[in-house]
Amino acid sequence: MMEFHISRMARERYEFAESLFSYTGNVVFADLDACRAFAYKINLVREVEKHPERVVHAGALFAMGLIDEAAHAVISSYRRQFDPEVMNAALDWFSGRVGQGKLDKLLLAFVDRFPGIEVMRGHKTAQTWLAGSTEGISHRAAALEELLMLWTANRNQAFKPFEELFEEKSLADATVYRQVTQAMPEYFATRPLIPLEGVGKMNLLELLRAPVTAAPGSLSEQLALIRRMWKPLLGDSLDRILLMAGEVLREEELAIWMQFNPSARQTREAAEAAARLRRERGGQQWPSLSSESQVPSFGDLAHEYEKFSADTAWMPGAVLMAKSTYVWLAQLSRQYGRRIARLDEIPDEELATLAHRGINTLWLIGVWERSRASRTIKLLCGNSDAVASAYSLYDYQIAGDLGGESAYVNLRDRSYRHGVRLASDMVPNHMGIDSPWVVEHPDWFIARPHPPYPAYTFDGPDLSSDNRVEIKVEDHYFTQSDAAVVFRRRDRASGETRYIYHGNDGTSFPWNDTAQLDYLNPAVREQVIQTILHVARLFPVIRFDAAMTLAKRHFHRLWFPGPGSSGAIPSRAEYGMTPAEFNQHMPQEFWREVVDRVAAEVPGTLLLAEAFWLMEGYFVRTLGMHRVYNSAFMNMLRDEKNAEYRSVIKNTIEFDPDIMKRYVNFMSNPDERTAIDQFGKGDKCFGVAVLMSTLPGLPMFGHGQIEGFSEKYGMEYQRPRYEENPDQWLVERHEREVAPLLHRRWLFAESSNFLLYDFFEPSGSVDENVFAYSNRAGDERALIVYNNRYGTTYGTIDFSAAYADKAGSRLRQRRLNEGLGFGGEQGVIVAWRDWLTGLQFLRRASVLASRGLTLNLHAYQCHVFMDWRELRPTAAYPWDQLCDFLDGRGVPDLDD
């Protein structure tokens, strides 16, 4: 049987004499690496650096050849099921039309111009090959079948980028090619028809042409149509490879910059375009990290079991401050006028300041021993002041230049005396490319035996500090003209070479100083769990970086993509697995096992997941993480998508209020612009900070947020680039308005008594820009009202949004007085204080119960109403008369 036809002229031009595809009669064998090599040669000859519009992509070549070979499979099946003599009879039929001599001349010219591998390697001449047969099929009939494929290929608009490979004009000018091919429809109309369910009957040629007729310009659509329309003849034998071809096409569409790019500018432009395409096509499910947010819909999670992890007593009151460790030490050195480089040198005054400002948990970013290769890469790229990335780790030991474990224990013990616990990152999905894990256990990482793209070269410096292995990243990384998905690891003793994938979440460039762990390997899962237990014995709070990438559905999608889910990481479609295959290798959720092991072996550790992609509820409710990132808080409040964020809250408490208390709310995180950059320094900044401090969950402050610093610190920063001094006005306002609320987190942290209210305008419509909610803890009550809009509003708070009554398993609503725990008893006066202004207010309990609370709010105005109490008028204290006299006005002191 002849292989996918490429003209002799094209083979010679591109110096290519390999087989891309072959068909055994049941299965098509395809060599995707050969397709990549061939596409690369074509692009070199075509000089696509000068003519980028002429670029050829391997996935399209792969799909085109597969369509050709699938057509052969259809013909073979048609012969077996309907018409054994279809091609032999065609020889006689066309001989009768054009004469046997002319037909033989055509077939000989065709085989000469489009030789199979057997002919090209000189096993037979074209003429002697035509005289033979294979498995009962004459080679003349096989050549006529290939001729049919040539003719159909030239009439497929989607094949046009490759038309020089199968150009027909020279054959048509020298032979009876036109007469024979023009008569093809007439001949096949004489042969037995194929019954197709829902379509009727077709002859063989009509079936072969149907996908092209229906989708003339799209290879991916043709592949989809082939799977459906040719199934009666193909069965399931080619379904998987046809699916894979479609996924490879989609990969290239979403990561075109990985294939062949002539310049850094074009690489960046293509990457940005690919990111946009991902957002357009896949963004409804997995936008890039926390830069985008969506309203969660919990309907599809109803089947997921509930298995929350219980908090220990201190956890609900946790307030987290992130600090980039090296940057902070440099800032402290400047502030105190002396060198502060070790963890045990951090002054006690700083720990006391954190506690005074309401911070009781300090997240030290970048305390582990970092990859030396990561720092070398950054130096080679021109960043002379960089340390290694905080997320490219050499080992999970406290960095030596920070003082090692003894210095850390010193800081931990001193911090605890100030009521401050320490938190650390754990980076579970990858290690540094030069870590001992890469050197000693290369089988722990996702790798391949050959580079995925022929353009990749590895001639740069050896980044290994261990003489047992050589480690090199792809050369184009240093010129920023590509962002390779793999690096090369070569064992010096054995010569074994692996191309290990860099860490990647599929939303942007790979992290080129990291090596991706393979969680299908049980040894990897156990090693990472042991590492997490080691971290837990040092730190009472662990933040897991990019945790959602290790959830089963996403690890499957990213690294072993099933049908319809590839395209995220280039060159992974060919390693795809069905859900059943994947589940055999990874039978349970890794994170559920982590949570259960930590609870059993290091109880009292708070586990915090950085998770996006609408998995927040799943991570805390089913996987059992204590806390999970809530990026919607930052994104939606910053952009004043207030109705959307109110929907986030509503949907959460309607499904399960217990999720609400497990959100980590933040105005910035280490991967995002600073809070000052996003929210400014005015009333909006403080209004949102009040929300963060009073909503259920865990408030997280960014490095420099309280001080008003504007610089975003990169993970490789050794020191700040700007010399910024704290903005004393901001610091004092924080200590006056926000810190007192943080010290009362016990009142706000839980969600069992949390209620969100609608703010009704006089017209009866709800002002979605106003956030009004109450909470209770014992006899203490709080009502927070904030207008997140540059504009005034007037309205009433009375009825709550629906929430899930877990005891009764139904949705309920409450009125404001119920939410605050007051009845509507006649004669009782309700008093409260606004903690932000200090003013105190009175209202008759009966009025509060029947009419709610009416407020006028100016732009970004916030109220925190606390210290609620019931007063009963007496002759000495006529609270009712005072209430009527004040008529809703606030005063500094009701007793006065």
JSON list of C-alpha atoms in Angstrom, two decimals, residues 1-159:
[
{"chain": "A", "resi": 1, "resn": "MET", "atom": "CA", "xyz": [0.00, 0.00, 0.00]},
{"chain": "A", "resi": 2, "resn": "MET", "atom": "CA", "xyz": [1.39, 3.43, -0.91]},
{"chain": "A", "resi": 3, "resn": "GLU", "atom": "CA", "xyz": [1.91, 6.10, 1.75]},
{"chain": "A", "resi": 4, "resn": "PHE", "atom": "CA", "xyz": [0.59, 9.62, 1.86]},
{"chain": "A", "resi": 5, "resn": "HIS", "atom": "CA", "xyz": [1.64, 11.01, -1.50]},
{"chain": "A", "resi": 6, "resn": "ILE", "atom": "CA", "xyz": [4.17, 13.81, -1.82]},
{"chain": "A", "resi": 7, "resn": "SER", "atom": "CA", "xyz": [5.46, 14.63, -5.26]},
{"chain": "A", "resi": 8, "resn": "ARG", "atom": "CA", "xyz": [9.00, 13.69, -6.20]},
{"chain": "A", "resi": 9, "resn": "MET", "atom": "CA", "xyz": [9.72, 17.37, -6.90]},
{"chain": "A", "resi": 10, "resn": "ALA", "atom": "CA", "xyz": [8.55, 18.38, -3.41]},
{"chain": "A", "resi": 11, "resn": "ARG", "atom": "CA", "xyz": [10.53, 15.56, -1.79]},
{"chain": "A", "resi": 12, "resn": "GLU", "atom": "CA", "xyz": [13.68, 16.68, -3.55]},
{"chain": "A", "resi": 13, "resn": "ARG", "atom": "CA", "xyz": [13.07, 20.34, -2.86]},
{"chain": "A", "resi": 14, "resn": "TYR", "atom": "CA", "xyz": [12.64, 19.73, 0.86]},
{"chain": "A", "resi": 15, "resn": "GLU", "atom": "CA", "xyz": [15.11, 16.81, 1.05]},
{"chain": "A", "resi": 16, "resn": "PHE", "atom": "CA", "xyz": [12.43, 14.62, 2.56]},
{"chain": "A", "resi": 17, "resn": "ALA", "atom": "CA", "xyz": [12.11, 10.90, 1.92]},
{"chain": "A", "resi": 18, "resn": "GLU", "atom": "CA", "xyz": [10.30, 9.67, 5.03]},
{"chain": "A", "resi": 19, "resn": "SER", "atom": "CA", "xyz": [6.86, 8.22, 5.54]},
{"chain": "A", "resi": 20, "resn": "LEU", "atom": "CA", "xyz": [4.45, 10.45, 7.44]},
{"chain": "A", "resi": 21, "resn": "PHE", "atom": "CA", "xyz": [1.56, 8.01, 7.38]},
{"chain": "A", "resi": 22, "resn": "SER", "atom": "CA", "xyz": [0.96, 4.38, 6.60]},
{"chain": "A", "resi": 23, "resn": "TYR", "atom": "CA", "xyz": [-2.20, 2.30, 6.54]},
{"chain": "A", "resi": 24, "resn": "THR", "atom": "CA", "xyz": [-2.28, -1.41, 7.40]},
{"chain": "A", "resi": 25, "resn": "GLY", "atom": "CA", "xyz": [-5.84, -2.05, 6.34]},
{"chain": "A", "resi": 26, "resn": "ASN", "atom": "CA", "xyz": [-7.21, -1.52, 9.85]},
{"chain": "A", "resi": 27, "resn": "VAL", "atom": "CA", "xyz": [-5.19, 1.22, 11.50]},
{"chain": "A", "resi": 28, "resn": "VAL", "atom": "CA", "xyz": [-3.47, 4.38, 10.29]},
{"chain": "A", "resi": 29, "resn": "PHE", "atom": "CA", "xyz": [-0.01, 4.90, 11.74]},
{"chain": "A", "resi": 30, "resn": "ALA", "atom": "CA", "xyz": [1.01, 8.55, 11.91]},
{"chain": "A", "resi": 31, "resn": "ASP", "atom": "CA", "xyz": [4.31, 10.16, 12.83]},
{"chain": "A", "resi": 32, "resn": "LEU", "atom": "CA", "xyz": [3.59, 13.58, 14.27]},
{"chain": "A", "resi": 33, "resn": "ASP", "atom": "CA", "xyz": [7.28, 14.26, 14.91]},
{"chain": "A", "resi": 34, "resn": "ALA", "atom": "CA", "xyz": [7.97, 13.58, 11.22]},
{"chain": "A", "resi": 35, "resn": "CYS", "atom": "CA", "xyz": [5.20, 16.03, 10.31]},
{"chain": "A", "resi": 36, "resn": "ARG", "atom": "CA", "xyz": [6.84, 18.64, 12.53]},
{"chain": "A", "resi": 37, "resn": "ALA", "atom": "CA", "xyz": [10.22, 18.01, 10.93]},
{"chain": "A", "resi": 38, "resn": "PHE", "atom": "CA", "xyz": [8.73, 18.24, 7.45]},
{"chain": "A", "resi": 39, "resn": "ALA", "atom": "CA", "xyz": [6.81, 21.44, 8.25]},
{"chain": "A", "resi": 40, "resn": "TYR", "atom": "CA", "xyz": [10.01, 22.94, 9.64]},
{"chain": "A", "resi": 41, "resn": "LYS", "atom": "CA", "xyz": [11.91, 22.15, 6.43]},
{"chain": "A", "resi": 42, "resn": "ILE", "atom": "CA", "xyz": [9.13, 23.66, 4.34]},
{"chain": "A", "resi": 43, "resn": "ASN", "atom": "CA", "xyz": [9.24, 26.85, 6.39]},
{"chain": "A", "resi": 44, "resn": "LEU", "atom": "CA", "xyz": [13.00, 27.12, 6.05]},
{"chain": "A", "resi": 45, "resn": "VAL", "atom": "CA", "xyz": [12.84, 26.80, 2.27]},
{"chain": "A", "resi": 46, "resn": "ARG", "atom": "CA", "xyz": [9.90, 29.18, 2.05]},
{"chain": "A", "resi": 47, "resn": "GLU", "atom": "CA", "xyz": [11.84, 31.75, 4.11]},
{"chain": "A", "resi": 48, "resn": "VAL", "atom": "CA", "xyz": [8.87, 32.45, 6.30]},
{"chain": "A", "resi": 49, "resn": "GLU", "atom": "CA", "xyz": [10.94, 34.91, 8.31]},
{"chain": "A", "resi": 50, "resn": "LYS", "atom": "CA", "xyz": [10.51, 37.19, 5.29]},
{"chain": "A", "resi": 51, "resn": "HIS", "atom": "CA", "xyz": [7.11, 35.84, 4.28]},
{"chain": "A", "resi": 52, "resn": "PRO", "atom": "CA", "xyz": [5.24, 34.88, 7.49]},
{"chain": "A", "resi": 53, "resn": "GLU", "atom": "CA", "xyz": [2.00, 34.52, 5.51]},
{"chain": "A", "resi": 54, "resn": "ARG", "atom": "CA", "xyz": [3.50, 31.39, 3.88]},
{"chain": "A", "resi": 55, "resn": "VAL", "atom": "CA", "xyz": [4.13, 29.55, 7.16]},
{"chain": "A", "resi": 56, "resn": "VAL", "atom": "CA", "xyz": [3.08, 25.90, 7.31]},
{"chain": "A", "resi": 57, "resn": "HIS", "atom": "CA", "xyz": [2.05, 24.32, 10.60]},
{"chain": "A", "resi": 58, "resn": "ALA", "atom": "CA", "xyz": [2.68, 20.71, 11.44]},
{"chain": "A", "resi": 59, "resn": "GLY", "atom": "CA", "xyz": [-0.79, 20.15, 12.85]},
{"chain": "A", "resi": 60, "resn": "ALA", "atom": "CA", "xyz": [-2.40, 21.14, 9.56]},
{"chain": "A", "resi": 61, "resn": "LEU", "atom": "CA", "xyz": [-0.01, 18.84, 7.68]},
{"chain": "A", "resi": 62, "resn": "PHE", "atom": "CA", "xyz": [-0.83, 16.07, 10.12]},
{"chain": "A", "resi": 63, "resn": "ALA", "atom": "CA", "xyz": [-4.57, 16.60, 9.70]},
{"chain": "A", "resi": 64, "resn": "MET", "atom": "CA", "xyz": [-4.34, 16.76, 5.92]},
{"chain": "A", "resi": 65, "resn": "GLY", "atom": "CA", "xyz": [-2.38, 13.54, 5.67]},
{"chain": "A", "resi": 66, "resn": "LEU", "atom": "CA", "xyz": [-4.70, 11.84, 8.11]},
{"chain": "A", "resi": 67, "resn": "ILE", "atom": "CA", "xyz": [-7.73, 12.81, 6.03]},
{"chain": "A", "resi": 68, "resn": "ASP", "atom": "CA", "xyz": [-6.01, 11.24, 3.03]},
{"chain": "A", "resi": 69, "resn": "GLU", "atom": "CA", "xyz": [-5.24, 8.03, 4.92]},
{"chain": "A", "resi": 70, "resn": "ALA", "atom": "CA", "xyz": [-8.71, 7.88, 6.48]},
{"chain": "A", "resi": 71, "resn": "ALA", "atom": "CA", "xyz": [-10.06, 8.03, 2.93]},
{"chain": "A", "resi": 72, "resn": "HIS", "atom": "CA", "xyz": [-7.95, 4.98, 2.09]},
{"chain": "A", "resi": 73, "resn": "ALA", "atom": "CA", "xyz": [-9.45, 3.23, 5.11]},
{"chain": "A", "resi": 74, "resn": "VAL", "atom": "CA", "xyz": [-12.95, 4.07, 3.85]},
{"chain": "A", "resi": 75, "resn": "ILE", "atom": "CA", "xyz": [-12.15, 2.66, 0.43]},
{"chain": "A", "resi": 76, "resn": "SER", "atom": "CA", "xyz": [-10.70, -0.50, 1.97]},
{"chain": "A", "resi": 77, "resn": "SER", "atom": "CA", "xyz": [-13.78, -0.97, 4.15]},
{"chain": "A", "resi": 78, "resn": "TYR", "atom": "CA", "xyz": [-16.07, -0.29, 1.18]},
{"chain": "A", "resi": 79, "resn": "ARG", "atom": "CA", "xyz": [-14.27, -3.03, -0.75]},
{"chain": "A", "resi": 80, "resn": "ARG", "atom": "CA", "xyz": [-14.79, -5.50, 2.09]},
{"chain": "A", "resi": 81, "resn": "GLN", "atom": "CA", "xyz": [-18.42, -4.65, 2.79]},
{"chain": "A", "resi": 82, "resn": "PHE", "atom": "CA", "xyz": [-19.94, -3.62, -0.55]},
{"chain": "A", "resi": 83, "resn": "ASP", "atom": "CA", "xyz": [-17.78, -3.84, -3.64]},
{"chain": "A", "resi": 84, "resn": "PRO", "atom": "CA", "xyz": [-14.60, -6.00, -3.66]},
{"chain": "A", "resi": 85, "resn": "GLU", "atom": "CA", "xyz": [-13.85, -5.17, -7.28]},
{"chain": "A", "resi": 86, "resn": "VAL", "atom": "CA", "xyz": [-14.41, -1.40, -7.15]},
{"chain": "A", "resi": 87, "resn": "MET", "atom": "CA", "xyz": [-10.85, -0.40, -8.10]},
{"chain": "A", "resi": 88, "resn": "ASN", "atom": "CA", "xyz": [-10.07, -3.39, -10.35]},
{"chain": "A", "resi": 89, "resn": "ALA", "atom": "CA", "xyz": [-13.30, -2.77, -12.25]},
{"chain": "A", "resi": 90, "resn": "ALA", "atom": "CA", "xyz": [-12.33, 0.90, -12.50]},
{"chain": "A", "resi": 91, "resn": "LEU", "atom": "CA", "xyz": [-9.22, -0.07, -14.48]},
{"chain": "A", "resi": 92, "resn": "ASP", "atom": "CA", "xyz": [-11.37, -1.82, -17.07]},
{"chain": "A", "resi": 93, "resn": "TRP", "atom": "CA", "xyz": [-13.94, 0.98, -17.11]},
{"chain": "A", "resi": 94, "resn": "PHE", "atom": "CA", "xyz": [-11.38, 3.75, -17.68]},
{"chain": "A", "resi": 95, "resn": "SER", "atom": "CA", "xyz": [-9.42, 1.62, -20.18]},
{"chain": "A", "resi": 96, "resn": "GLY", "atom": "CA", "xyz": [-12.61, 1.46, -22.18]},
{"chain": "A", "resi": 97, "resn": "ARG", "atom": "CA", "xyz": [-12.87, 5.25, -22.06]},
{"chain": "A", "resi": 98, "resn": "VAL", "atom": "CA", "xyz": [-9.30, 6.34, -22.78]},
{"chain": "A", "resi": 99, "resn": "GLY", "atom": "CA", "xyz": [-7.56, 3.15, -23.90]},
{"chain": "A", "resi": 100, "resn": "GLN", "atom": "CA", "xyz": [-5.41, 0.84, -21.80]},
{"chain": "A", "resi": 101, "resn": "GLY", "atom": "CA", "xyz": [-2.17, 2.26, -23.15]},
{"chain": "A", "resi": 102, "resn": "LYS", "atom": "CA", "xyz": [-3.07, 5.81, -22.19]},
{"chain": "A", "resi": 103, "resn": "LEU", "atom": "CA", "xyz": [-4.34, 4.68, -18.82]},
{"chain": "A", "resi": 104, "resn": "ASP", "atom": "CA", "xyz": [-1.12, 2.75, -18.14]},
{"chain": "A", "resi": 105, "resn": "LYS", "atom": "CA", "xyz": [0.91, 5.79, -19.24]},
{"chain": "A", "resi": 106, "resn": "LEU", "atom": "CA", "xyz": [-1.09, 7.90, -16.77]},
{"chain": "A", "resi": 107, "resn": "LEU", "atom": "CA", "xyz": [-0.52, 5.43, -13.93]},
{"chain": "A", "resi": 108, "resn": "LEU", "atom": "CA", "xyz": [3.20, 5.15, -14.74]},
{"chain": "A", "resi": 109, "resn": "ALA", "atom": "CA", "xyz": [3.57, 8.95, -14.87]},
{"chain": "A", "resi": 110, "resn": "PHE", "atom": "CA", "xyz": [1.66, 9.25, -11.61]},
{"chain": "A", "resi": 111, "resn": "VAL", "atom": "CA", "xyz": [3.85, 6.71, -9.78]},
{"chain": "A", "resi": 112, "resn": "ASP", "atom": "CA", "xyz": [6.95, 8.39, -11.19]},
{"chain": "A", "resi": 113, "resn": "ARG", "atom": "CA", "xyz": [5.85, 11.84, -10.03]},
{"chain": "A", "resi": 114, "resn": "PHE", "atom": "CA", "xyz": [4.31, 10.65, -6.73]},
{"chain": "A", "resi": 115, "resn": "PRO", "atom": "CA", "xyz": [6.41, 7.65, -5.76]},
{"chain": "A", "resi": 116, "resn": "GLY", "atom": "CA", "xyz": [5.72, 5.57, -2.69]},
{"chain": "A", "resi": 117, "resn": "ILE", "atom": "CA", "xyz": [8.55, 4.88, -0.28]},
{"chain": "A", "resi": 118, "resn": "GLU", "atom": "CA", "xyz": [9.15, 1.44, -1.85]},
{"chain": "A", "resi": 119, "resn": "VAL", "atom": "CA", "xyz": [9.72, 3.00, -5.26]},
{"chain": "A", "resi": 120, "resn": "MET", "atom": "CA", "xyz": [11.85, 5.84, -3.96]},
{"chain": "A", "resi": 121, "resn": "ARG", "atom": "CA", "xyz": [14.17, 3.49, -2.09]},
{"chain": "A", "resi": 122, "resn": "GLY", "atom": "CA", "xyz": [14.84, 1.55, -5.28]},
{"chain": "A", "resi": 123, "resn": "HIS", "atom": "CA", "xyz": [13.28, -1.76, -4.22]},
{"chain": "A", "resi": 124, "resn": "LYS", "atom": "CA", "xyz": [11.40, -1.69, -7.57]},
{"chain": "A", "resi": 125, "resn": "THR", "atom": "CA", "xyz": [11.14, 0.61, -10.50]},
{"chain": "A", "resi": 126, "resn": "ALA", "atom": "CA", "xyz": [7.83, 2.31, -10.96]},
{"chain": "A", "resi": 127, "resn": "GLN", "atom": "CA", "xyz": [7.09, 0.11, -13.98]},
{"chain": "A", "resi": 128, "resn": "THR", "atom": "CA", "xyz": [7.85, -3.18, -12.25]},
{"chain": "A", "resi": 129, "resn": "TRP", "atom": "CA", "xyz": [6.01, -2.08, -9.13]},
{"chain": "A", "resi": 130, "resn": "LEU", "atom": "CA", "xyz": [2.89, -1.44, -11.21]},
{"chain": "A", "resi": 131, "resn": "ALA", "atom": "CA", "xyz": [3.02, -4.98, -12.52]},
{"chain": "A", "resi": 132, "resn": "GLY", "atom": "CA", "xyz": [2.82, -6.50, -9.04]},
{"chain": "A", "resi": 133, "resn": "SER", "atom": "CA", "xyz": [0.19, -6.88, -6.38]},
{"chain": "A", "resi": 134, "resn": "THR", "atom": "CA", "xyz": [-0.12, -6.90, -2.60]},
{"chain": "A", "resi": 135, "resn": "GLU", "atom": "CA", "xyz": [-2.68, -8.80, -0.51]},
{"chain": "A", "resi": 136, "resn": "GLY", "atom": "CA", "xyz": [-4.80, -9.50, -3.59]},
{"chain": "A", "resi": 137, "resn": "ILE", "atom": "CA", "xyz": [-4.89, -5.87, -4.75]},
{"chain": "A", "resi": 138, "resn": "SER", "atom": "CA", "xyz": [-3.07, -5.07, -7.96]},
{"chain": "A", "resi": 139, "resn": "HIS", "atom": "CA", "xyz": [-0.62, -2.22, -7.78]},
{"chain": "A", "resi": 140, "resn": "ARG", "atom": "CA", "xyz": [-2.33, -0.70, -10.84]},
{"chain": "A", "resi": 141, "resn": "ALA", "atom": "CA", "xyz": [-5.57, -0.55, -8.81]},
{"chain": "A", "resi": 142, "resn": "ALA", "atom": "CA", "xyz": [-3.66, 0.88, -5.81]},
{"chain": "A", "resi": 143, "resn": "ALA", "atom": "CA", "xyz": [-2.13, 3.55, -8.06]},
{"chain": "A", "resi": 144, "resn": "LEU", "atom": "CA", "xyz": [-5.58, 4.45, -9.39]},
{"chain": "A", "resi": 145, "resn": "GLU", "atom": "CA", "xyz": [-6.80, 4.78, -5.82]},
{"chain": "A", "resi": 146, "resn": "GLU", "atom": "CA", "xyz": [-3.91, 7.15, -5.04]},
{"chain": "A", "resi": 147, "resn": "LEU", "atom": "CA", "xyz": [-4.73, 9.05, -8.23]},
{"chain": "A", "resi": 148, "resn": "LEU", "atom": "CA", "xyz": [-8.25, 9.50, -6.90]},
{"chain": "A", "resi": 149, "resn": "MET", "atom": "CA", "xyz": [-6.80, 10.86, -3.64]},
{"chain": "A", "resi": 150, "resn": "LEU", "atom": "CA", "xyz": [-4.60, 13.29, -5.60]},
{"chain": "A", "resi": 151, "resn": "TRP", "atom": "CA", "xyz": [-7.61, 14.59, -7.49]},
{"chain": "A", "resi": 152, "resn": "THR", "atom": "CA", "xyz": [-9.72, 15.05, -4.32]},
{"chain": "A", "resi": 153, "resn": "ALA", "atom": "CA", "xyz": [-6.79, 16.72, -2.50]},
{"chain": "A", "resi": 154, "resn": "ASN", "atom": "CA", "xyz": [-6.47, 19.33, -5.22]},
{"chain": "A", "resi": 155, "resn": "ARG", "atom": "CA", "xyz": [-10.14, 20.15, -4.82]},
{"chain": "A", "resi": 156, "resn": "ASN", "atom": "CA", "xyz": [-9.99, 20.65, -1.06]},
{"chain": "A", "resi": 157, "resn": "GLN", "atom": "CA", "xyz": [-9.66, 24.35, -0.24]},
{"chain": "A", "resi": 158, "resn": "ALA", "atom": "CA", "xyz": [-8.32, 23.55, 3.24]},
{"chain": "A", "resi": 159, "resn": "PHE", "atom": "CA", "xyz": [-5.33, 21.75, 1.62]}
]
